[in-house]
XYZ file of C-alpha atoms in Angstrom:
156
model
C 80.992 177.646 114.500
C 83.617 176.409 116.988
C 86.198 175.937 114.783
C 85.789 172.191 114.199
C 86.346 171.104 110.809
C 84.696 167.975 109.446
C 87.486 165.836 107.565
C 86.454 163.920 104.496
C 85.566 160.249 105.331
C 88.537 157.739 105.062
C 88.011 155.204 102.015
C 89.776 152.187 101.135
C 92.195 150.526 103.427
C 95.540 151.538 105.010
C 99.135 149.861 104.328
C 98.506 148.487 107.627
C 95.848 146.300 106.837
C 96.760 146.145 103.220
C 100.466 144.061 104.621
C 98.792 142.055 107.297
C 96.315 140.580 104.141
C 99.353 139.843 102.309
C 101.553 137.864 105.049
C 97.896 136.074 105.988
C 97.961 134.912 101.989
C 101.612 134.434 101.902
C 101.137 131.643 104.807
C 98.591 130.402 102.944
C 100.496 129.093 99.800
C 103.544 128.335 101.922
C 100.960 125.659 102.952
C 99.023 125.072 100.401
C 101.467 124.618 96.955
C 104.070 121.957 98.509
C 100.650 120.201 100.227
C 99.108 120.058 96.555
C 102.400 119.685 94.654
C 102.716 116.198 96.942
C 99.274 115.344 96.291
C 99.888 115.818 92.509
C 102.863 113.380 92.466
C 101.314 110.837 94.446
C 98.401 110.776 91.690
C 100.752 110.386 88.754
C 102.671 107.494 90.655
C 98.967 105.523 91.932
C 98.369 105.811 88.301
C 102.256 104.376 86.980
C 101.264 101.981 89.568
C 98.055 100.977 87.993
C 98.865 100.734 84.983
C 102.041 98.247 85.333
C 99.402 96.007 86.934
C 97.147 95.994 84.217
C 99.987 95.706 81.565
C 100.906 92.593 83.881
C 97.257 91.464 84.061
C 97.333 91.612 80.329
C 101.030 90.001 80.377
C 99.309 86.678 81.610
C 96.668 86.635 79.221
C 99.272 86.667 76.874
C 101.242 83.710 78.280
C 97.948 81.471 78.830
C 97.177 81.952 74.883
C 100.569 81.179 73.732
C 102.375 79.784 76.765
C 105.354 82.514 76.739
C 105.357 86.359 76.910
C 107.190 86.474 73.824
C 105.679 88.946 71.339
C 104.222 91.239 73.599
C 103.741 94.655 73.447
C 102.147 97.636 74.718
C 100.472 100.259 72.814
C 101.851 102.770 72.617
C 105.613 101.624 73.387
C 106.946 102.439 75.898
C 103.558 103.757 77.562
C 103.654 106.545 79.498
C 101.463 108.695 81.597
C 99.503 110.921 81.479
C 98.097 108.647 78.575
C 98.952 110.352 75.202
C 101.250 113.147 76.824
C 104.153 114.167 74.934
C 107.583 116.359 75.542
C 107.971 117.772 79.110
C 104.299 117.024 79.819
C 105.704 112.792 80.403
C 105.675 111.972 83.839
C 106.050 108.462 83.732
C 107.353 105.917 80.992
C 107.096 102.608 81.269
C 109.244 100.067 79.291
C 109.180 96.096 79.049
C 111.966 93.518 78.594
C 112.782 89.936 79.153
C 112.773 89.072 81.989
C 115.703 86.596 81.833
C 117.583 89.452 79.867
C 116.929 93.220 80.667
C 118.890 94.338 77.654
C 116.023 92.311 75.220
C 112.591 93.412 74.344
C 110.002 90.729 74.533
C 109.878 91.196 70.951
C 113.603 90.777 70.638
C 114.620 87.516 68.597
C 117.239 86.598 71.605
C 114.714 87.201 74.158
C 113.334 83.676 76.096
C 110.036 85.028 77.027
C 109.654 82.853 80.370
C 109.148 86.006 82.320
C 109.438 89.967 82.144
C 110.253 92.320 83.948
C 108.534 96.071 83.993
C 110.046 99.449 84.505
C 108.020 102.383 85.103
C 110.612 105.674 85.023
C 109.518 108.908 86.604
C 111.005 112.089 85.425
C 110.287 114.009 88.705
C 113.306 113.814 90.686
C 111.328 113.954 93.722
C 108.619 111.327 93.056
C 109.536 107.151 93.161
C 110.450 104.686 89.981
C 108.920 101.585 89.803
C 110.221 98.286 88.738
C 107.635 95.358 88.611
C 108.560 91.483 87.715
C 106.655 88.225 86.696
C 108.567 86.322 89.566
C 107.120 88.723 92.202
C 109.488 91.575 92.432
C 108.098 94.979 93.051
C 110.235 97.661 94.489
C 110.473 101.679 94.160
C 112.924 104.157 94.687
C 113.115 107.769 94.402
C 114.240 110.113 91.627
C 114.525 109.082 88.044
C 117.101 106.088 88.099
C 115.938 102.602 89.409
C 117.810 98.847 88.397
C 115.838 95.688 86.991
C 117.577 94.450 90.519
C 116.287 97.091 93.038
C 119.185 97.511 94.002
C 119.234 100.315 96.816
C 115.071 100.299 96.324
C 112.257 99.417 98.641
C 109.871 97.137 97.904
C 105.746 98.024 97.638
């Protein structure tokens, strides 16, 4: 024998490769979770969106049956979204009033019901609140505060 020694075969993987798996991962998710996370809150707000135009759809069935939006409502009151969520798991809640008089429910023995107006409130500060009126206004604005007058809002 010449004096060579076989050494045992080498298994698994060295910290080497072990770290350069890890920062390939890493970069990954630094992509990946604020890509999704947007993706996720534009969802919630296409729905908030869809679903103030079908409560107005249904607003104006209302009004052609008994020539006024009094009386309205919207089950459940105030709606929110996800339907049926509860607590923390809310996204969106959407509220009706007069539109003549923010401070009155449609329901409200003051209110005129000649028009509404529709406020859909998210409670993600980084997503957009939607307000939504029978004379045509529709504007947004993000975080979780938004007037009846979009004030400071766009519109959509």
């Amino acid at each position: 024998m010449n004096g060579n020694k076989m050494l045992p075969k080498q298994l698994g993987f060295s910290l080497l490769e072990l770290m350069v798996a890890l920062v390939i991962v890493a970069i990954f998710a630094a992509i990946a979770i604020p890509s999704y996370q947007s993706y996720a809150r534009k969802s919630v707000a296409s729905q908030a969106q869809q679903s103030m135009k079908q409560i107005a759809t249904e607003l104006e069935k209302h009004k052609s049956r008994n020539f006024n939006y009094l009386n309205f409502v919207t089950t459940p009151n105030p709606v929110v979204i996800p339907s049926g969520a509860t607590g923390s798991a809310v996204k969106y809640e959407i509220v009706l009033k007069d539109g003549d008089n923010t401070a009155n429910a449609l329901t409200s023995s003051s209110s005129t019901g000649q028009s509404w107006a529709m406020m859909a409130t998210s409670k993600d500060e980084k997503n957009n609140s939607y307000v939504l009126t029978s004379t045509g206004v529709h504007c947004y604005k993000q975080g979780t505060t938004i007037g009846f007058d979009c004030s400071g809002a766009k519109s959509w």
